[in-house]
Coordinates of C-alpha atoms and ligand atoms in Angstrom, one line a residue:
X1 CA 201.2 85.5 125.0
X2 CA 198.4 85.8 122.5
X3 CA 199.2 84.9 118.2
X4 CA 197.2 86.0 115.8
X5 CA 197.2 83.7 112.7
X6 CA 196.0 86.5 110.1
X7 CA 195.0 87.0 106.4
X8 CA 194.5 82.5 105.3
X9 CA 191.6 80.6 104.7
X10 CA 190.5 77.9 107.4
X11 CA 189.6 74.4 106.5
X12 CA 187.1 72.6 108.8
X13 CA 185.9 68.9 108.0
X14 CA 183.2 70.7 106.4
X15 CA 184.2 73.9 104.7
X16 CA 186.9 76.3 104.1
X17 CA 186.3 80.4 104.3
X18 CA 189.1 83.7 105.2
X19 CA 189.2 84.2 108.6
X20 CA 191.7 84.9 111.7
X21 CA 192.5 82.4 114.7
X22 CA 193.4 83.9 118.1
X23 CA 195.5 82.3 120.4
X24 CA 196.1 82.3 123.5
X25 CA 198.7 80.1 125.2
X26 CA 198.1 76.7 124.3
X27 CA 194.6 77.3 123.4
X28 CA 192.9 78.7 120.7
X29 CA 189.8 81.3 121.5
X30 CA 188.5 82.9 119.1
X31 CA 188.2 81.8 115.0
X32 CA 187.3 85.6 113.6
X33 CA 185.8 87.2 110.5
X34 CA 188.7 89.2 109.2
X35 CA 188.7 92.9 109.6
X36 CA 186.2 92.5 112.5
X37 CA 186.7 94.4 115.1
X38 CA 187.8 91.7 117.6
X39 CA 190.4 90.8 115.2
X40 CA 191.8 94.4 114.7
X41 CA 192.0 95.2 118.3
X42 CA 193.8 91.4 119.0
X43 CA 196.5 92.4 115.9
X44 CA 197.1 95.0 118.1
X45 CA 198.5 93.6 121.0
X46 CA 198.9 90.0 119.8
X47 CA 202.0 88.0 117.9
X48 CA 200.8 88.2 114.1
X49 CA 201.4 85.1 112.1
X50 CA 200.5 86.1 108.2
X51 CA 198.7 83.5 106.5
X52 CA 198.3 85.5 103.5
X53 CA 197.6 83.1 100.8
X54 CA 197.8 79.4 103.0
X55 CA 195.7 77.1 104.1
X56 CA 194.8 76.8 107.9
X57 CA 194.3 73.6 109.3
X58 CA 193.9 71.8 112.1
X59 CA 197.0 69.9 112.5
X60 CA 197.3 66.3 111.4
X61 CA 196.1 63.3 113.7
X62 CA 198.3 60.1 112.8
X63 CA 196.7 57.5 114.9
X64 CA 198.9 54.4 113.4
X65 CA 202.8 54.7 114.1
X66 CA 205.5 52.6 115.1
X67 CA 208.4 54.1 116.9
X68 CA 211.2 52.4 118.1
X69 CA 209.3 49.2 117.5
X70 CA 211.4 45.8 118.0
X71 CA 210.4 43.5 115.1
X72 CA 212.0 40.9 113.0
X73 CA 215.2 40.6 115.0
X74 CA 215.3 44.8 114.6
X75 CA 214.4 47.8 116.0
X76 CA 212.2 50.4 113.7
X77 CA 214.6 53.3 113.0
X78 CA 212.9 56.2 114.2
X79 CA 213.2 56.9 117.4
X80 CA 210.3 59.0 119.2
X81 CA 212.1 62.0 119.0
X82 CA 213.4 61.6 115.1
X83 CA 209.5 60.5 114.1
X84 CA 207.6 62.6 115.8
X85 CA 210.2 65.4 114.4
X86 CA 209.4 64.3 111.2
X87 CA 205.7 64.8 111.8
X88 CA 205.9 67.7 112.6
X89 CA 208.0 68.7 109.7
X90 CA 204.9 67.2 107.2
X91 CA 202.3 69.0 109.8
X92 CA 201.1 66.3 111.8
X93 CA 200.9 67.7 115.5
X94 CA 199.8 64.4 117.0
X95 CA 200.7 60.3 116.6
X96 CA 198.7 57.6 118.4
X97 CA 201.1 54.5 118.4
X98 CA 201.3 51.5 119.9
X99 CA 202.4 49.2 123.1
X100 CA 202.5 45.7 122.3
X101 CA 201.9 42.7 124.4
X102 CA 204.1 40.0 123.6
X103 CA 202.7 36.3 124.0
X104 CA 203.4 35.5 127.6
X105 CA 203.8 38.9 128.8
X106 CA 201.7 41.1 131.1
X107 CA 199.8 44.0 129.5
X108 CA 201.1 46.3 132.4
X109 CA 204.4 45.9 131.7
X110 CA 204.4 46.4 127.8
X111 CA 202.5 49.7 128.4
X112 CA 205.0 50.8 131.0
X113 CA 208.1 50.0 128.6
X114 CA 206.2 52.3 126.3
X115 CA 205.7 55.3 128.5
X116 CA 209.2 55.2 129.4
X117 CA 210.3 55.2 125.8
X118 CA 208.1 57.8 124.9
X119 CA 208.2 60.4 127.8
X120 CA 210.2 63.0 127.5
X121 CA 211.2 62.3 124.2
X122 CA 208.4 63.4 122.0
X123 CA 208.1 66.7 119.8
X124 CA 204.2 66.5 119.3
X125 CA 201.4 65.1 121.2
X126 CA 201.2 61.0 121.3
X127 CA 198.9 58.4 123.0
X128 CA 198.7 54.6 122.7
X129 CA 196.7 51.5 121.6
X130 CA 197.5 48.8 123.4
X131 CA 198.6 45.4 121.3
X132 CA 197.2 42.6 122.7
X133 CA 199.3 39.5 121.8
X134 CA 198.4 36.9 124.8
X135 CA 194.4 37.3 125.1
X136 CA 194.4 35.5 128.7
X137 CA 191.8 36.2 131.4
X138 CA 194.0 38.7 132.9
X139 CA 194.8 40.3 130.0
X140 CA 191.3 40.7 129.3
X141 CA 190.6 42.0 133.1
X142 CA 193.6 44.4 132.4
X143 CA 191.2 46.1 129.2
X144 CA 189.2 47.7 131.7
X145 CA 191.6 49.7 133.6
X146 CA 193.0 50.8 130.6
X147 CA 190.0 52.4 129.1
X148 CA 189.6 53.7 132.5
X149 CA 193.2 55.3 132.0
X150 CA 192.4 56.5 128.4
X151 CA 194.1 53.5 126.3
X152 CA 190.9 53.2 124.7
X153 CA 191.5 50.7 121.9
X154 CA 192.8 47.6 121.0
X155 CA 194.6 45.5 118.1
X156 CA 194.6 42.1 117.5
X157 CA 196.0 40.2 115.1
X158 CA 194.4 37.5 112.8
X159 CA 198.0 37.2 110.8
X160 CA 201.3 35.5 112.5
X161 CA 200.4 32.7 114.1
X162 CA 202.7 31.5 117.1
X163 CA 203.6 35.4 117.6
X164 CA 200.6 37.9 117.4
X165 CA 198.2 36.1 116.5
X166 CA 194.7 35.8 118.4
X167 CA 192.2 32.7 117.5
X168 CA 188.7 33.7 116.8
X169 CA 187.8 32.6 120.8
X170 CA 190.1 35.3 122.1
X171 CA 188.9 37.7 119.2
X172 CA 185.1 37.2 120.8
X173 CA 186.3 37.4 124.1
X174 CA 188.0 40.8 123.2
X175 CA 185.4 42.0 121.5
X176 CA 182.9 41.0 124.5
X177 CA 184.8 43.0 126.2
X178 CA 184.9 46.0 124.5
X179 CA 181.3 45.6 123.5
X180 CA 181.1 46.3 127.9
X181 CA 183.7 48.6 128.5
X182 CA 183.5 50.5 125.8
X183 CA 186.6 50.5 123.9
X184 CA 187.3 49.7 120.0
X185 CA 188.6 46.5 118.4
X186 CA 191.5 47.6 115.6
X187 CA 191.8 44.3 113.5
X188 CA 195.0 43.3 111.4
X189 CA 192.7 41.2 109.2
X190 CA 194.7 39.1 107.1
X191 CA 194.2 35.2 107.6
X192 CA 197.8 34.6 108.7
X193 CA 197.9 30.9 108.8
X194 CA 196.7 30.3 105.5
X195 CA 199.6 33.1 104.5
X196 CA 202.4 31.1 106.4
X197 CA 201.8 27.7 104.4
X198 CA 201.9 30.2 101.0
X199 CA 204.9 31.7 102.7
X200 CA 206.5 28.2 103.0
X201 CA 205.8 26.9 100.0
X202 CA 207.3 30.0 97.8
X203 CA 210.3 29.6 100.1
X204 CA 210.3 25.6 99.3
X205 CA 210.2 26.4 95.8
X206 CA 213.2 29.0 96.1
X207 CA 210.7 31.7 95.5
X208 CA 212.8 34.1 98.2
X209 CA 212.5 37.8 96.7
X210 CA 210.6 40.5 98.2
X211 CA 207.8 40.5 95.7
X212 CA 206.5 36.9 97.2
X213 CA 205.8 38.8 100.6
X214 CA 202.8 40.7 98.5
X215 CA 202.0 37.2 96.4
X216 CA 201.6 35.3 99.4
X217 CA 199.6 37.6 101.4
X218 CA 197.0 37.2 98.8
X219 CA 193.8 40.2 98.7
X220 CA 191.4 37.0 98.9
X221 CA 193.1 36.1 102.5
X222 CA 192.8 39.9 103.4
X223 CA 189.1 39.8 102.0
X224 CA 188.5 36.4 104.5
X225 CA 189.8 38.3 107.5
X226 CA 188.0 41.4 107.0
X227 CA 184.7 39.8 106.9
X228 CA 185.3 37.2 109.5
X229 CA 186.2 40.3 111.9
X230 CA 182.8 41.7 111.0
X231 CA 181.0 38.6 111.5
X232 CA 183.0 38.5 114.6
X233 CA 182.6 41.7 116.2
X234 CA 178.5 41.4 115.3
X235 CA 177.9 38.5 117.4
X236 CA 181.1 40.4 120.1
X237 CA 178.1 43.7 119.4
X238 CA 181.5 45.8 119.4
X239 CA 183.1 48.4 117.1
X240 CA 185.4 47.4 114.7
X241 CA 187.9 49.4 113.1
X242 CA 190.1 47.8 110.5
X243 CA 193.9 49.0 110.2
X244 CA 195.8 49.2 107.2
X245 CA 193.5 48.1 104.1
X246 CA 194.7 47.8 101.0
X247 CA 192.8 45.3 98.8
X248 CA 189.2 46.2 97.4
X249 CA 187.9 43.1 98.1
X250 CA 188.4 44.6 101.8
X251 CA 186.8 47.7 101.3
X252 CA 183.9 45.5 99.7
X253 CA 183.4 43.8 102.9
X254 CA 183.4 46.7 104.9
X255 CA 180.9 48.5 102.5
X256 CA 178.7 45.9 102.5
X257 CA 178.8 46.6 106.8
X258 CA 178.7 49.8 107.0
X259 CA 175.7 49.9 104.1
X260 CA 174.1 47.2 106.9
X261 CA 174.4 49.4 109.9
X262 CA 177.4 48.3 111.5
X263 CA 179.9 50.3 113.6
X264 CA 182.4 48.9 111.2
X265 CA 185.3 52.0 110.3
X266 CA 188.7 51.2 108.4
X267 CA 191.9 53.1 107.3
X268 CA 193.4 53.0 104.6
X269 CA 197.4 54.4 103.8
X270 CA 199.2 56.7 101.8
X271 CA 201.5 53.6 100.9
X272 CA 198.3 51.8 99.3
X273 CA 197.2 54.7 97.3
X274 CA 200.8 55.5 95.5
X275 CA 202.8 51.9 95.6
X276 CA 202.2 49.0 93.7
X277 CA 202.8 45.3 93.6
X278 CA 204.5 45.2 90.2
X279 CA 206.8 48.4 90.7
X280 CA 207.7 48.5 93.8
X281 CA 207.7 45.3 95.8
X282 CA 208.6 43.6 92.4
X283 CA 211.6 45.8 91.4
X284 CA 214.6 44.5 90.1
X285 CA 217.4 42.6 92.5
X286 CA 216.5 43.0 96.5
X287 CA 215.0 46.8 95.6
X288 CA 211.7 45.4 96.4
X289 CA 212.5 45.1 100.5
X290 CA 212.1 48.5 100.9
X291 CA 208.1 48.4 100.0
X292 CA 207.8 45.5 102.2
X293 CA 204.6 46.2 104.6
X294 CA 201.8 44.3 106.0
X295 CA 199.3 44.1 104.3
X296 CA 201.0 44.1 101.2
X297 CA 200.9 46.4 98.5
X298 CA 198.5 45.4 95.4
X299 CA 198.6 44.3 92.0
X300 CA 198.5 47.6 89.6
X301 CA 196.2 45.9 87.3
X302 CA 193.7 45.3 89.6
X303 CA 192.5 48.8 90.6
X304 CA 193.3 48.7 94.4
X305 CA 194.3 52.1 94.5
X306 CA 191.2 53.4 92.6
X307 CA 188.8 51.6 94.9
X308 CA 190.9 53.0 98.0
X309 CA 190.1 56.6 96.1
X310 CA 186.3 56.1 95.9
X311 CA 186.2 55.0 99.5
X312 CA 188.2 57.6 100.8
X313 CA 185.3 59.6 99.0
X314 CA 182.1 57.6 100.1
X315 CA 183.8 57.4 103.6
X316 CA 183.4 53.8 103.4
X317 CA 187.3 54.5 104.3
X318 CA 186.9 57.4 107.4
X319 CA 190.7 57.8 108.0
X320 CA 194.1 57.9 106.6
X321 CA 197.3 57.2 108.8
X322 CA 200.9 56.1 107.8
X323 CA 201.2 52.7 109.7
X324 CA 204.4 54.8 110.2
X325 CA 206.9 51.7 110.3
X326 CA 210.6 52.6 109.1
X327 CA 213.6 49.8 109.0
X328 CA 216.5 51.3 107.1
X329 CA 217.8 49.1 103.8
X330 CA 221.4 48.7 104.9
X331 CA 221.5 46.0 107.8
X332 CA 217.6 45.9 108.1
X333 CA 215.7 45.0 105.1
X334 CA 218.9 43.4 104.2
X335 CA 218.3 40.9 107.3
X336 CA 216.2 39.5 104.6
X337 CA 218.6 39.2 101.8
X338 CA 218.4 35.1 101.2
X339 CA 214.4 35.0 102.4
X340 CA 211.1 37.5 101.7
X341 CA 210.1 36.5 105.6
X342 CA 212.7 37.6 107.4
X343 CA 212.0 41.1 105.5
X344 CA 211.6 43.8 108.5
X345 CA 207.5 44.6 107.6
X346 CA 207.0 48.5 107.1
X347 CA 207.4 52.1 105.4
X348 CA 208.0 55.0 106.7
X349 CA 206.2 57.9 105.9
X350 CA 205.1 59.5 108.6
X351 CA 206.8 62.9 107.3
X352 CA 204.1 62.7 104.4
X353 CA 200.8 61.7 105.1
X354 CA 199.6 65.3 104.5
X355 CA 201.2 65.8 101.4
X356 CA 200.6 63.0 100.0
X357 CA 197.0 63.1 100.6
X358 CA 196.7 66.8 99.4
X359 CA 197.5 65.5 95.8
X360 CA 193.7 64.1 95.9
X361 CA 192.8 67.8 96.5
X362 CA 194.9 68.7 93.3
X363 CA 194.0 65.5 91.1
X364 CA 189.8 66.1 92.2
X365 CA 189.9 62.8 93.7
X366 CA 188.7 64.3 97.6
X367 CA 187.8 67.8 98.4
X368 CA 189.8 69.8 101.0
X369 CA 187.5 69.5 103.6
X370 CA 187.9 66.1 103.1
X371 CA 191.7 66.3 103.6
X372 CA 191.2 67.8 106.6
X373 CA 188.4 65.0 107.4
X374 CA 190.4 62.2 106.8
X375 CA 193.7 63.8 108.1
X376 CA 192.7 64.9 111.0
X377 CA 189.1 65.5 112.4
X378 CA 188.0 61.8 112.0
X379 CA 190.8 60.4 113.8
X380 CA 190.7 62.6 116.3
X381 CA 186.7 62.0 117.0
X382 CA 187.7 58.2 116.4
X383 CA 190.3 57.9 118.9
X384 CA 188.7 60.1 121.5
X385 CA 190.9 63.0 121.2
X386 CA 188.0 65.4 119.4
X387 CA 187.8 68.3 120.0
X388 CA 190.9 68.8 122.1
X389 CA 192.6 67.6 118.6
X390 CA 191.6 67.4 115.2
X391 CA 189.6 70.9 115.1
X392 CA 189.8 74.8 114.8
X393 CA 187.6 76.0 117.1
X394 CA 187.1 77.8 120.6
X395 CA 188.8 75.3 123.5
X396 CA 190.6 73.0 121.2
X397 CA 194.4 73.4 121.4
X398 CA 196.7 75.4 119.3
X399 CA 197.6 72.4 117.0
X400 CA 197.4 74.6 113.5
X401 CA 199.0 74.0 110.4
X402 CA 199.4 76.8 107.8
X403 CA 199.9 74.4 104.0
X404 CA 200.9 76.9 101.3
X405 CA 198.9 75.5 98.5
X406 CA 200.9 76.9 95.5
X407 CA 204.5 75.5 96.3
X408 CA 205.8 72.7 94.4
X409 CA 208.7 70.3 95.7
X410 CA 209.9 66.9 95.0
X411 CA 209.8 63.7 97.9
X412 CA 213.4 62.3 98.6
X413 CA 215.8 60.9 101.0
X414 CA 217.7 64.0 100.6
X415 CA 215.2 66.4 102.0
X416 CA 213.3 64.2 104.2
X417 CA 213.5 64.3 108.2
X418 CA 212.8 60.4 109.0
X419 CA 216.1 58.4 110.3
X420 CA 215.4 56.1 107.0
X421 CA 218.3 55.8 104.4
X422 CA 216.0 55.6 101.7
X423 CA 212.3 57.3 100.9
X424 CA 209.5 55.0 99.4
X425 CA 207.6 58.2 97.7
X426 CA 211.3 58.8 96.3
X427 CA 211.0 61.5 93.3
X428 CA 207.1 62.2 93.5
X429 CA 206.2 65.6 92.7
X430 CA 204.5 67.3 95.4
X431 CA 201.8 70.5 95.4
X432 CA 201.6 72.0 98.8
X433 CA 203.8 72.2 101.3
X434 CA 204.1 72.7 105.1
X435 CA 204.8 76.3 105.9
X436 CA 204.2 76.5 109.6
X437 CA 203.3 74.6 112.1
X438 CA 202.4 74.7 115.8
X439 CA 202.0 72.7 118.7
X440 CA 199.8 73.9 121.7
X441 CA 200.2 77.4 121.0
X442 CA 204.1 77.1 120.0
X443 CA 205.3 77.0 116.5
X444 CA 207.2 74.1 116.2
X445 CA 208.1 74.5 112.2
X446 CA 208.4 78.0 110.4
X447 CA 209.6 77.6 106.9
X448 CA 212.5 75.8 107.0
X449 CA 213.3 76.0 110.3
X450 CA 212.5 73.5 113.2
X451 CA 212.2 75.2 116.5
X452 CA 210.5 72.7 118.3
X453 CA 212.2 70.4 120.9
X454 CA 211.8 66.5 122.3
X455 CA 209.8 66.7 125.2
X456 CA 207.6 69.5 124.1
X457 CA 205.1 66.3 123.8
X458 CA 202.3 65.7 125.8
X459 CA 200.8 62.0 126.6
X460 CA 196.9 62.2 125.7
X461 CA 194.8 60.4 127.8
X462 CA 192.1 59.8 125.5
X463 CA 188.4 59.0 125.7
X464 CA 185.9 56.5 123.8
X465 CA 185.6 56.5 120.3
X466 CA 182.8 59.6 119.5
X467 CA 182.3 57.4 115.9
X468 CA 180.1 55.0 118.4
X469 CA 176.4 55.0 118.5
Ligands
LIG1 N1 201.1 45.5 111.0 C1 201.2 46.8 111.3 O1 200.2 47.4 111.6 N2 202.4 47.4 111.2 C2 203.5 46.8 110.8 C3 203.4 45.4 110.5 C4 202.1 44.8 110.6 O2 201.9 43.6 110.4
LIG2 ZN1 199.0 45.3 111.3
LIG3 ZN1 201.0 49.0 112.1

């Protein structure tokens, strides 16, 4: 069955103009000038979808999420049929989360649990980064087959010592190896054992709220890791992409790599951009839990979120993703009720990523092709998904979002789709708003209707990062 999405204005990475997009089955064929004749004779016998008025866009490429994760003694409350629901719902058509090695556990075996959790169960598209927690020899052997099998990047962890945490040997010998098979290093830069003595000390001294998670995880010990993972990944001659930034000293350091040459990328997240140290983390009572993520959010007064703007501008920042982590309040934040530590790390938001990014559209901050850049086409080409995802074009699949530009809604619990009992973009005001979406050719969300199903989800085998030279 061929659609017809008629009448809107396409956004690309670089541009936006009117014109029609033809599809056939799970593919799209044909992007048309409107009124041509090629696009008169397909209304004809096609499915017309009127986009009168919308945007058309490629849907959104989340390439940080974290379903059904178990962390802190908890399991993250979306499951990979409620998030990747709730995707779709904000018009992203495609997640890339995570299997994590544990220490003392073989890489096979993590990745399987993963697949098994994940298959059948998934609304939109997904693929995998593999955590690696245990760097061994076999571990590192194990890399290999998994680019081969299109797991085609890695994370490591320079924060939680005793649990995640690789030393800078096992960072270099990952980084060796990507710098021969290919793959991409995603660092956690934050210089966890210097954050654990801070940790212990605030506890010591009865400092046990939530807002000591973001006073102990200090920018400065972001800023160290960030620029000893550069150093790091120079001498490893492998490309590093930094997950989750939030502190401009950060953003310096990868600046200042980039402006060198390096194949040094970094993300940045909607959390970072909105939520502060002092309002959020630091609001009254135990409030505070439910902004608790890693890396933490900053200090207001210190222009984090500014910076985060301007990069996401210079492209000094080349992606945005949610770092999609949701633990409920009630019974999981709460497990750290008496001690900021035992705080579940993460935010949901999954559901918004789109919107919340669009509001740089409306405030000037980014230009729509931009949106689309950052949302989309960049993580798509940085993951090896492009142009199968990320892209409307001849040959990519039918992942298209139409974003009606001129609605105007408000961000709550109440009308959000995430298994969360709270929202942390509570009562912002939102321009833009999801109108349809599809996923390989089928619409998945019309209005305010979900017609999509679990299982409709495909598993991406993915290539090398395109971002390499
Ligand atoms: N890092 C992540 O990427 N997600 C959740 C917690 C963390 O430390
Ligand atoms: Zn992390
Ligand atoms: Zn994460």
């Amino acid at each position: 069955m061929t659609k017809l999405i008629r009448g809107g204005t396409v956004v690309s990475s670089t541009g936006a103009s009117p014109a029609d997009v033809l599809v056939d089955g799970e593919k799209i064929v044909a992007v048309l000038e409107p009124g041509s004749a090629i696009a008169e004779s397909a209304a004809s016998s096609a499915d017309v979808i009127d986009a009168t008025g919308k945007y058309v866009i490629p849907g959104g490429v989340d390439v940080h999420t974290h379903m059904e994760i178990d962390s802190a003694g908890t399991t993250s409350s979306d499951t990979f049929e409620t998030g990747t629901t709730a995707a779709a719902w904000g018009g992203t058509t495609t997640i890339v989360d995570f299997a994590t090695q544990s220490h003392g556990e073989r890489v096979r075996e993590a990745l399987d649990a993963r697949f098994a959790a994940a298959s059948g169960n998934c609304a939109i598209d997904y693929g995998f980064h593999m955590i690696l927690g245990d760097v061994t020899d076999e571990a590192l052997k194990e890399m290999d087959s998994l680019v081969a099998e299109g797991i085609s990047s890695f994370k490591l962890f320079m924060a939680y010592p005793g649990v995640l945490l690789s030393d800078d040997r096992q960072i270099l010998q990952a980084m060796q190896k990507c710098s021969d098979n290919g793959g991409i290093v995603m660092m956690h830069a934050e210089n966890g054992i210097a954050i654990d003595l801070l940790a212990e000390q605030a506890a010591a001294r009865g400092d046990t709220g939530p807002k000591n998670h973001g006073l102990v995880r200090r920018a400065e010990l972001e800023s160290e890791a960030t620029h000893r993972a550069i150093k790091l990944a120079k001498v490893g001659e492998c490309p590093l992409y930094i997950v989750h930034l939030s502190a401009s000293e950060a953003l310096e350091e990868v600046a200042r790599a980039r402006n060198g040459g390096s194949n040094v990328f970094a993300e940045t997240c909607p959390q970072y951009l909105y939520l502060t140290l002092e309002d959020h983390l630091g609001a009254p009572g135990f409030e505070g839990a439910k902004y608790v993520c890693s890396t933490p959010l900053r200090s207001k007064h210190e222009h984090h979120a500014a910076d985060l703007w301007t990069g996401l501008r210079a492209n000094d920042l080349s992606v945005v993703s949610t770092d999609h982590c949701p633990f409920c309040f009630k019974d999981q934040k709460e497990l750290g009720l008496d001690d900021f530590r035992l705080i579940p790390n993460g935010i949901g938001g999954v559901e918004h990523r789109m919107d919340l990014l669009y509001q740089g559209v409306v405030s000037g901050e980014i230009s729509l092709a931009r949106w689309v850049e950052l949302c989309a086409t960049t993580p798509a080409r940085m993951f090896g998904l492009y142009p199968q995802k990320g892209t409307i074009q001849p040959g990519a699949d039918a992942d298209i979002v139409l974003y009606d530009p001129a609605a105007t809604w408000t961000i709550s619990v109440d009308n959000h789709h995430m298994n969360m009992d709270y929202s942390a973009y509570e009562g912002i005001e939102i321009t833009g708003k999801v109108d349809t979406v599809m996923s390989r050719g089928e619409v998945i969300v019309s209005g305010d209707a979900f017609r999509g199903r679990a299982g409709h989800g495909k598993y991406l085998e993915r290539g090398l990062s395109q971002y390499l030279v």
